[in-house]
Short mmCIF file of C-alpha atoms and ligand atoms in Angstrom, two decimals:
data_model
loop_
_atom_site.label_atom_id
_atom_site.label_comp_id
_atom_site.label_asym_id
_atom_site.label_seq_id
_atom_site.Cartn_x
_atom_site.Cartn_y
_atom_site.Cartn_z
CA MET V 24 -36.86 -39.32 47.83
CA SER V 25 -34.45 -40.81 45.07
CA THR V 26 -31.60 -43.32 46.04
CA THR V 27 -29.05 -41.62 43.67
CA GLY V 28 -29.31 -37.92 44.87
CA VAL V 29 -26.19 -36.95 46.16
CA TRP V 30 -26.33 -33.93 48.93
CA GLU V 31 -28.85 -34.62 51.39
CA HIS V 32 -26.80 -35.72 54.11
CA GLU V 33 -26.67 -34.71 57.80
CA GLU V 34 -23.00 -34.77 57.96
CA VAL V 35 -19.91 -35.63 55.70
CA VAL V 36 -16.56 -35.36 57.19
CA LEU V 37 -13.34 -35.72 55.07
CA ARG V 38 -10.21 -36.00 56.56
CA ARG V 39 -6.60 -36.72 55.39
CA GLY V 40 -5.24 -39.46 57.66
CA ALA V 41 -2.37 -38.05 60.01
CA ARG V 42 -0.48 -41.72 59.68
CA SER V 43 -1.49 -42.68 56.30
CA GLY V 44 -2.03 -39.67 54.30
CA LEU V 45 -4.93 -41.38 52.85
CA GLN V 46 -8.19 -39.52 52.30
CA LEU V 47 -11.03 -40.59 54.76
CA THR V 48 -14.67 -40.20 54.35
CA VAL V 49 -17.21 -40.54 57.04
CA ALA V 50 -21.09 -39.99 55.72
CA ALA V 51 -23.98 -39.65 58.04
CA HIS V 52 -27.05 -39.41 55.65
CA SER V 53 -29.81 -39.43 58.26
CA ARG V 54 -30.00 -39.77 62.03
CA ALA V 55 -33.63 -39.49 62.31
CA LEU V 56 -34.25 -42.68 63.97
CA GLY V 57 -30.87 -43.05 65.91
CA PRO V 58 -27.01 -43.03 65.17
CA ALA V 59 -25.95 -43.69 61.68
CA ILE V 60 -24.77 -47.23 61.35
CA GLY V 61 -22.91 -48.64 58.21
CA GLY V 62 -19.97 -50.48 57.22
CA CYS V 63 -16.53 -49.37 56.59
CA ARG V 64 -15.12 -49.73 53.13
CA VAL V 65 -11.48 -49.98 52.37
CA ARG V 66 -10.52 -50.33 48.77
CA HIS V 67 -8.92 -48.92 45.55
CA TYR V 68 -10.41 -46.04 43.78
CA GLU V 69 -9.48 -44.51 40.79
CA ASP V 70 -9.75 -41.01 42.55
CA TRP V 71 -10.47 -40.46 46.14
CA ARG V 72 -13.75 -38.41 45.01
CA ASP V 73 -15.18 -41.84 43.61
CA GLY V 74 -14.69 -42.94 47.54
CA LEU V 75 -16.60 -40.05 48.46
CA ALA V 76 -19.34 -40.51 46.02
CA ASP V 77 -19.49 -44.08 47.13
CA ALA V 78 -19.87 -43.30 50.86
CA LEU V 79 -22.71 -40.68 50.13
CA ARG V 80 -24.72 -43.39 48.12
CA LEU V 81 -24.09 -46.25 50.40
CA ALA V 82 -24.79 -44.03 53.61
CA LYS V 83 -28.42 -43.36 52.10
CA ALA V 84 -29.04 -46.90 51.24
CA MET V 85 -28.37 -47.38 54.73
CA THR V 86 -30.87 -45.11 55.96
CA LEU V 87 -33.53 -47.03 53.57
CA LYS V 88 -32.44 -50.48 54.89
CA CYS V 89 -32.66 -49.44 58.55
CA ALA V 90 -36.02 -47.75 58.10
CA VAL V 91 -37.67 -50.68 56.18
CA ALA V 92 -36.11 -53.01 58.55
CA GLY V 93 -37.56 -51.28 61.58
CA VAL V 94 -34.49 -50.77 63.54
CA PRO V 95 -33.82 -47.57 65.48
CA PHE V 96 -30.68 -46.41 63.47
CA GLY V 97 -29.95 -44.12 60.66
CA GLY V 98 -27.73 -44.56 57.64
CA GLY V 99 -23.95 -44.21 57.61
CA LYS V 100 -20.95 -45.31 55.60
CA SER V 101 -17.18 -44.64 56.01
CA VAL V 102 -14.51 -45.15 53.16
CA VAL V 103 -10.70 -45.35 52.94
CA ALA V 104 -9.60 -44.78 49.40
CA LEU V 105 -6.58 -46.96 49.06
CA PRO V 106 -3.92 -46.71 46.59
CA PRO V 107 -3.24 -49.62 44.10
CA SER V 108 -1.50 -52.35 46.02
CA ALA V 109 -1.21 -50.58 49.20
CA SER V 110 1.12 -52.24 51.60
CA PRO V 111 -0.39 -53.71 54.90
CA GLU V 112 1.37 -51.31 57.07
CA LEU V 113 -0.43 -48.53 54.98
CA ARG V 114 -3.82 -50.34 55.23
CA LEU V 115 -3.26 -50.45 58.90
CA ALA V 116 -2.19 -46.86 59.30
CA ALA V 117 -5.32 -45.96 57.64
CA LEU V 118 -7.50 -48.18 59.65
CA GLU V 119 -6.32 -46.08 62.84
CA ASP V 120 -6.70 -42.90 61.18
CA LEU V 121 -10.25 -43.91 60.45
CA GLY V 122 -10.86 -45.13 63.96
CA GLU V 123 -9.76 -41.61 65.30
CA LEU V 124 -11.96 -40.04 63.21
CA ILE V 125 -14.92 -42.11 64.26
CA GLY V 126 -14.16 -41.46 67.65
CA SER V 127 -14.03 -37.88 67.17
CA LEU V 128 -17.74 -38.23 66.44
CA GLY V 129 -18.74 -39.16 69.56
CA GLY V 130 -20.73 -42.38 68.73
CA SER V 131 -22.98 -40.69 66.17
CA TYR V 132 -21.57 -43.09 63.49
CA ILE V 133 -21.09 -46.72 64.33
CA PRO V 134 -19.16 -48.74 61.82
CA GLY V 135 -18.99 -52.33 60.89
CA PRO V 136 -17.20 -54.61 58.21
CA ASP V 137 -17.94 -53.83 54.72
CA VAL V 138 -15.92 -54.40 51.17
CA GLY V 139 -12.37 -54.73 52.00
CA THR V 140 -13.01 -55.02 55.83
CA GLY V 141 -13.58 -57.83 58.39
CA PRO V 142 -14.33 -58.23 62.03
CA GLU V 143 -10.75 -58.30 62.75
CA ASP V 144 -10.43 -54.60 61.44
CA MET V 145 -13.05 -53.80 63.94
CA VAL V 146 -10.84 -54.52 66.64
CA VAL V 147 -8.29 -51.86 65.22
CA LEU V 148 -11.22 -49.20 64.92
CA ARG V 149 -12.57 -50.10 68.54
CA ARG V 150 -8.92 -48.71 69.87
CA HIS V 151 -10.38 -45.32 69.18
CA ALA V 152 -14.16 -45.43 68.49
CA PRO V 153 -16.60 -45.82 71.39
CA GLN V 154 -18.60 -48.55 69.55
CA VAL V 155 -17.97 -50.80 66.61
CA PHE V 156 -20.32 -53.80 65.19
CA CYS V 157 -19.36 -57.21 64.21
CA LEU V 158 -16.24 -57.62 66.37
CA PRO V 159 -14.96 -61.33 66.29
CA PRO V 160 -16.59 -63.68 68.85
CA ALA V 161 -13.34 -63.71 70.82
CA HIS V 162 -13.88 -59.75 71.21
CA GLY V 163 -17.45 -60.19 72.31
CA GLY V 164 -19.25 -59.46 68.70
CA VAL V 165 -20.92 -61.79 66.48
CA GLY V 166 -18.35 -61.79 63.82
CA SER V 167 -18.99 -61.96 60.11
CA SER V 168 -22.68 -60.99 59.13
CA SER V 169 -22.64 -62.66 55.66
CA ALA V 170 -24.65 -65.84 56.97
CA PRO V 171 -27.40 -64.02 58.44
CA THR V 172 -27.33 -61.59 55.14
CA ALA V 173 -27.60 -64.77 53.27
CA VAL V 174 -30.81 -65.94 55.24
CA GLY V 175 -32.33 -62.67 54.92
CA VAL V 176 -31.96 -62.88 51.25
CA LEU V 177 -33.36 -66.35 51.19
CA ALA V 178 -36.46 -64.71 52.92
CA ALA V 179 -36.86 -61.92 50.37
CA LEU V 180 -36.46 -64.61 47.48
CA ARG V 181 -39.06 -66.92 49.16
CA ALA V 182 -41.72 -63.87 49.23
CA GLY V 183 -40.59 -62.95 45.51
CA ALA V 184 -41.01 -66.59 44.16
CA ARG V 185 -44.65 -66.76 45.81
CA HIS V 186 -45.42 -63.53 43.76
CA VAL V 187 -43.81 -64.62 40.56
CA PHE V 188 -44.27 -68.23 40.45
CA GLY V 189 -46.94 -68.96 42.72
CA SER V 190 -44.88 -70.95 45.22
CA PRO V 191 -42.09 -69.95 47.70
CA SER V 192 -40.23 -73.22 46.71
CA VAL V 193 -37.03 -73.24 44.74
CA ALA V 194 -37.00 -76.88 44.01
CA GLY V 195 -36.42 -77.55 40.21
CA ARG V 196 -36.00 -73.54 39.45
CA LYS V 197 -32.74 -72.52 37.70
CA VAL V 198 -30.84 -69.75 39.87
CA VAL V 199 -27.86 -67.60 38.66
CA ILE V 200 -25.94 -66.07 41.23
CA SER V 201 -23.43 -63.29 40.15
CA GLY V 202 -20.65 -63.24 43.01
CA PHE V 203 -19.37 -66.36 44.72
CA GLY V 204 -18.18 -64.51 47.68
CA ALA V 205 -19.06 -65.12 51.30
CA VAL V 206 -22.83 -64.19 50.80
CA GLY V 207 -22.95 -65.83 47.42
CA SER V 208 -21.60 -69.05 48.57
CA HIS V 209 -24.02 -69.23 51.78
CA LEU V 210 -26.56 -68.74 49.26
CA ALA V 211 -25.52 -71.08 46.39
CA THR V 212 -25.21 -73.97 48.98
CA ALA V 213 -28.78 -73.44 50.74
CA LEU V 214 -30.34 -72.95 47.24
CA ALA V 215 -29.03 -76.29 45.95
CA ALA V 216 -29.87 -78.03 49.06
CA ASP V 217 -33.46 -76.84 48.46
CA GLY V 218 -33.47 -78.42 45.35
CA ALA V 219 -32.59 -75.34 42.75
CA ALA V 220 -30.13 -75.78 39.86
CA VAL V 221 -27.42 -73.30 40.71
CA THR V 222 -25.21 -71.61 38.58
CA VAL V 223 -22.43 -69.23 39.89
CA SER V 224 -20.51 -66.77 38.38
CA ASP V 225 -17.22 -64.62 39.63
CA VAL V 226 -14.49 -62.52 38.38
CA ASP V 227 -12.16 -64.59 40.35
CA ASP V 228 -11.61 -67.34 37.79
CA ALA V 229 -10.10 -69.31 40.86
CA LYS V 230 -13.24 -70.05 42.57
CA ARG V 231 -14.48 -71.98 39.55
CA LEU V 232 -12.96 -75.09 41.21
CA ARG V 233 -14.81 -74.67 44.47
CA ALA V 234 -17.97 -74.41 42.37
CA ALA V 235 -17.29 -77.56 40.43
CA GLU V 236 -16.64 -79.42 44.07
CA LEU V 237 -20.02 -78.35 45.36
CA GLY V 238 -21.83 -79.51 42.00
CA LEU V 239 -22.56 -75.94 40.75
CA GLY V 240 -22.73 -74.60 37.19
CA TRP V 241 -20.44 -72.12 36.33
CA VAL V 242 -20.94 -68.97 33.95
CA HIS V 243 -18.45 -66.11 33.00
CA PRO V 244 -19.52 -62.94 34.96
CA ASP V 245 -20.28 -61.12 31.60
CA ASP V 246 -22.55 -63.79 30.44
CA ALA V 247 -24.35 -64.38 33.78
CA PRO V 248 -27.43 -61.88 33.46
CA ALA V 249 -28.34 -63.78 29.82
CA GLU V 250 -28.09 -67.03 31.53
CA PRO V 251 -31.41 -68.66 31.17
CA ALA V 252 -32.76 -68.56 34.60
CA ASP V 253 -35.75 -68.49 37.05
CA ILE V 254 -34.05 -66.30 39.43
CA PHE V 255 -30.95 -63.91 39.04
CA VAL V 256 -29.07 -63.19 42.25
CA PRO V 257 -26.72 -60.15 42.11
CA ALA V 258 -24.14 -60.82 45.12
CA ALA V 259 -21.08 -59.11 43.84
CA VAL V 260 -20.78 -55.40 43.24
CA GLY V 261 -23.26 -52.37 42.78
CA GLY V 262 -24.43 -50.56 39.51
CA VAL V 263 -25.05 -53.96 37.77
CA LEU V 264 -28.57 -53.75 36.69
CA SER V 265 -28.34 -50.93 33.71
CA PRO V 266 -30.96 -50.77 30.86
CA GLU V 267 -28.32 -52.48 28.68
CA VAL V 268 -28.06 -55.34 31.16
CA ILE V 269 -31.76 -55.62 31.64
CA SER V 270 -32.32 -56.23 27.98
CA LEU V 271 -30.10 -59.35 28.19
CA LEU V 272 -32.04 -60.55 31.43
CA THR V 273 -34.07 -63.68 31.20
CA ALA V 274 -34.84 -64.41 34.92
CA PRO V 275 -38.34 -63.18 35.90
CA LEU V 276 -37.30 -62.46 39.63
CA VAL V 277 -34.20 -60.54 40.47
CA VAL V 278 -33.20 -60.70 44.19
CA GLY V 279 -29.66 -60.48 45.94
CA PRO V 280 -27.47 -58.66 48.46
CA ALA V 281 -25.30 -56.57 46.45
CA ASN V 282 -25.67 -52.82 47.51
CA ASN V 283 -27.09 -50.31 45.16
CA GLN V 284 -27.76 -52.60 42.13
CA LEU V 285 -29.38 -50.14 39.91
CA THR V 286 -27.54 -47.66 37.83
CA GLU V 287 -30.30 -45.32 38.71
CA ASP V 288 -33.78 -45.41 40.34
CA SER V 289 -35.45 -45.08 36.96
CA VAL V 290 -34.33 -48.71 36.17
CA ALA V 291 -36.54 -50.06 38.76
CA HIS V 292 -39.60 -48.82 36.54
CA ARG V 293 -38.04 -50.32 33.49
CA LEU V 294 -37.75 -53.58 35.28
CA ASP V 295 -41.40 -53.45 36.12
CA SER V 296 -42.54 -52.60 32.91
CA GLN V 297 -40.63 -55.48 31.09
CA GLY V 298 -41.95 -58.06 33.26
CA PHE V 299 -39.29 -58.52 35.82
CA THR V 300 -39.80 -58.32 39.67
CA TRP V 301 -36.95 -56.91 41.37
CA ILE V 302 -36.80 -56.85 45.15
CA PRO V 303 -34.80 -53.73 46.40
CA ASP V 304 -31.50 -54.56 47.47
CA PHE V 305 -31.73 -52.61 50.78
CA VAL V 306 -34.87 -54.71 51.76
CA ALA V 307 -33.27 -58.13 50.58
CA SER V 308 -29.83 -57.46 52.29
CA ALA V 309 -30.84 -56.30 55.63
CA GLY V 310 -30.46 -59.69 57.22
CA GLY V 311 -26.87 -58.97 58.43
CA ILE V 312 -27.66 -55.76 60.43
CA ILE V 313 -31.09 -57.19 61.81
CA TYR V 314 -29.13 -60.10 63.31
CA THR V 315 -26.11 -58.08 64.51
CA LEU V 316 -28.43 -55.51 66.11
CA ALA V 317 -30.74 -58.05 67.73
CA ARG V 318 -27.65 -59.91 69.12
CA GLU V 319 -25.06 -57.09 70.03
CA ILE V 320 -27.68 -54.53 71.06
CA ARG V 321 -30.59 -56.37 72.32
CA GLY V 322 -28.92 -59.39 73.53
CA LEU V 323 -31.06 -62.03 71.67
CA ASP V 324 -29.73 -65.47 71.21
CA HIS V 325 -28.85 -66.96 67.64
CA ALA V 326 -32.32 -68.42 67.29
CA GLY V 327 -34.38 -65.31 68.21
CA ALA V 328 -32.14 -63.09 66.00
CA THR V 329 -32.52 -65.35 63.06
CA ALA V 330 -36.07 -65.59 63.71
CA GLU V 331 -36.05 -61.61 63.12
CA VAL V 332 -34.14 -61.99 59.99
CA GLU V 333 -36.79 -64.22 58.64
CA GLY V 334 -39.25 -61.40 58.91
CA ILE V 335 -37.92 -59.97 55.81
CA GLU V 336 -40.14 -62.66 53.99
CA GLU V 337 -43.40 -60.61 55.41
CA THR V 338 -41.75 -57.16 54.70
CA THR V 339 -41.10 -58.17 50.94
CA ASP V 340 -44.44 -59.79 50.83
CA LEU V 341 -46.11 -56.62 51.97
CA LEU V 342 -44.13 -54.27 49.53
CA LEU V 343 -44.76 -56.53 46.35
CA THR V 344 -48.51 -56.71 47.39
CA ARG V 345 -48.79 -53.06 47.82
CA ALA V 346 -46.82 -52.56 44.49
CA ARG V 347 -49.29 -54.85 42.69
CA SER V 348 -52.44 -53.26 44.15
CA ASN V 349 -51.09 -49.49 43.63
CA GLY V 350 -49.70 -49.98 40.19
CA THR V 351 -46.25 -49.02 41.59
CA THR V 352 -42.80 -50.78 41.89
CA PRO V 353 -41.55 -52.34 44.98
CA LEU V 354 -38.78 -49.86 45.17
CA ALA V 355 -41.34 -47.05 45.25
CA GLU V 356 -43.25 -48.65 48.09
CA ALA V 357 -40.14 -49.29 50.01
CA ILE V 358 -39.01 -45.95 49.73
CA THR V 359 -42.41 -44.65 50.75
CA LEU V 360 -42.28 -47.11 53.89
CA ALA V 361 -38.95 -45.78 54.73
CA THR V 362 -39.92 -42.21 54.39
CA THR V 363 -42.81 -42.54 56.52
CA ARG V 364 -40.90 -43.81 59.29
CA THR V 365 -37.92 -41.54 59.21
CA LYS V 366 -40.20 -38.41 58.87
CA PRO V 367 -40.14 -36.03 62.11
N1 LIG U 421 -21.60 -59.48 53.83
C1 LIG U 421 -22.65 -58.88 54.19
O1 LIG U 421 -23.12 -59.16 55.21
C2 LIG U 421 -23.42 -57.80 53.45
C3 LIG U 421 -24.36 -57.31 53.91
C4 LIG U 421 -25.13 -56.55 52.91
C5 LIG U 421 -24.88 -56.25 51.72
N2 LIG U 421 -23.62 -57.10 51.09
C6 LIG U 421 -23.22 -57.06 49.77
O2 LIG U 421 -23.45 -58.16 49.21
C7 LIG U 421 -22.34 -58.25 48.21
C8 LIG U 421 -21.54 -59.35 48.27
O3 LIG U 421 -21.20 -59.43 49.61
P1 LIG U 421 -20.21 -60.40 50.15
O4 LIG U 421 -19.84 -60.14 51.77
O5 LIG U 421 -20.31 -61.58 49.76
O6 LIG U 421 -18.78 -60.00 49.61
P2 LIG U 421 -17.43 -60.66 49.21
O7 LIG U 421 -16.43 -59.77 48.96
O8 LIG U 421 -16.95 -61.95 49.94
O9 LIG U 421 -17.85 -61.52 47.70
C9 LIG U 421 -18.07 -60.80 46.48
C10 LIG U 421 -17.53 -61.74 45.37
O10 LIG U 421 -17.95 -60.92 44.09
C11 LIG U 421 -16.80 -61.02 43.10
N3 LIG U 421 -16.91 -60.20 42.02
C12 LIG U 421 -16.50 -58.67 42.26
N4 LIG U 421 -16.83 -58.18 41.08
C13 LIG U 421 -17.71 -58.93 40.21
C14 LIG U 421 -18.41 -58.95 39.05
N5 LIG U 421 -18.25 -57.78 38.39
N6 LIG U 421 -18.70 -60.00 38.61
C15 LIG U 421 -18.96 -61.36 39.40
N7 LIG U 421 -18.43 -61.37 40.69
C16 LIG U 421 -17.69 -60.05 40.94
C17 LIG U 421 -15.50 -61.24 44.04
O11 LIG U 421 -14.64 -61.67 43.44
C18 LIG U 421 -16.08 -61.86 45.14
O12 LIG U 421 -15.98 -63.16 45.27
C19 LIG U 421 -21.49 -57.12 48.44
O13 LIG U 421 -22.28 -56.00 47.25
C20 LIG U 421 -21.94 -56.44 49.60
O14 LIG U 421 -21.97 -54.86 49.68
C21 LIG U 421 -23.14 -57.88 52.23
#
């Protein structure tokens, strides 16, 4: 099972929105373990087919994420391909269209926020869809899952640090975080509080001031992978780990929340053979779904749900140990674990 293959999906629905005229995609990769869950991505693509490709890739990654996290759901994703500088009215019309499309699937795909959407947008989808995740607290949901996602990344990071440096502690370690957004800023403050020397990076240069206020270093995004560090944290967009970028990397441990970080699966072998330990993104970034499902489906309180997110440390530890003893990569071990769990 590769994470870059395209047509393995159970169901892919394409529709032109009646209100917006925009192209909508809902992809359900696998429902072997339960309904497909995954975020709703609303952004500009050069071509709507790039949005379709994104939905296919991301839905598959969600299948892996759910299976490794041990939650009874499958992988899905929805995408709205916006034109450049879409008006708020057009965006709202597209969300209404998408809600209607999701509603017509009868609960077999359940959306949550993703790039370009937030908890308030789930209120719009909920008008049509039987179920959504991460509604704002005022509407009965847990709201943004970026904080628990960061808790999960820190758990994976501790396991990685134990394997690479012999200690889970980040005190005195240099950490470079590429992407100073919702998850990246939670990570930066937590790691700095634990004694790490943190440098952040973002395409939005306006965030430089915030970094300085927090006493964090700053590096231009193009230079982030080459910045000398112990730990590199991809927390922006996917497709950042290419053979070219790896040739510049200095940090022996790479772990972060960005989805689909590798340009292709073979990059995992390249990372491994060049002495880097890369924790698969779908393992490290599962904190948001683990937390949200624990709260919204099982009714656990914040402490109980957070404790489940911390379990990512044990999962990561298991995968790294297996990779080391089997002479494989953490990606291969994670895919094996997911495949075992999703087999009929
Ligand atoms: N928020 C969650 O709960 C969650 C869960 C799982 C995975 N993720 C993934 O983690 C990543 C970060 O999520 P987020 O919620 O913090 O998103 P966000 O949009 O809040 O932050 C992303 C940041 O990355 C910056 N950025 C964009 N392109 C960049 C580039 N090329 N180099 C450097 N910076 C760049 C943006 O300006 C933004 O500040 C995304 O890939 C997301 O899909 C998030």
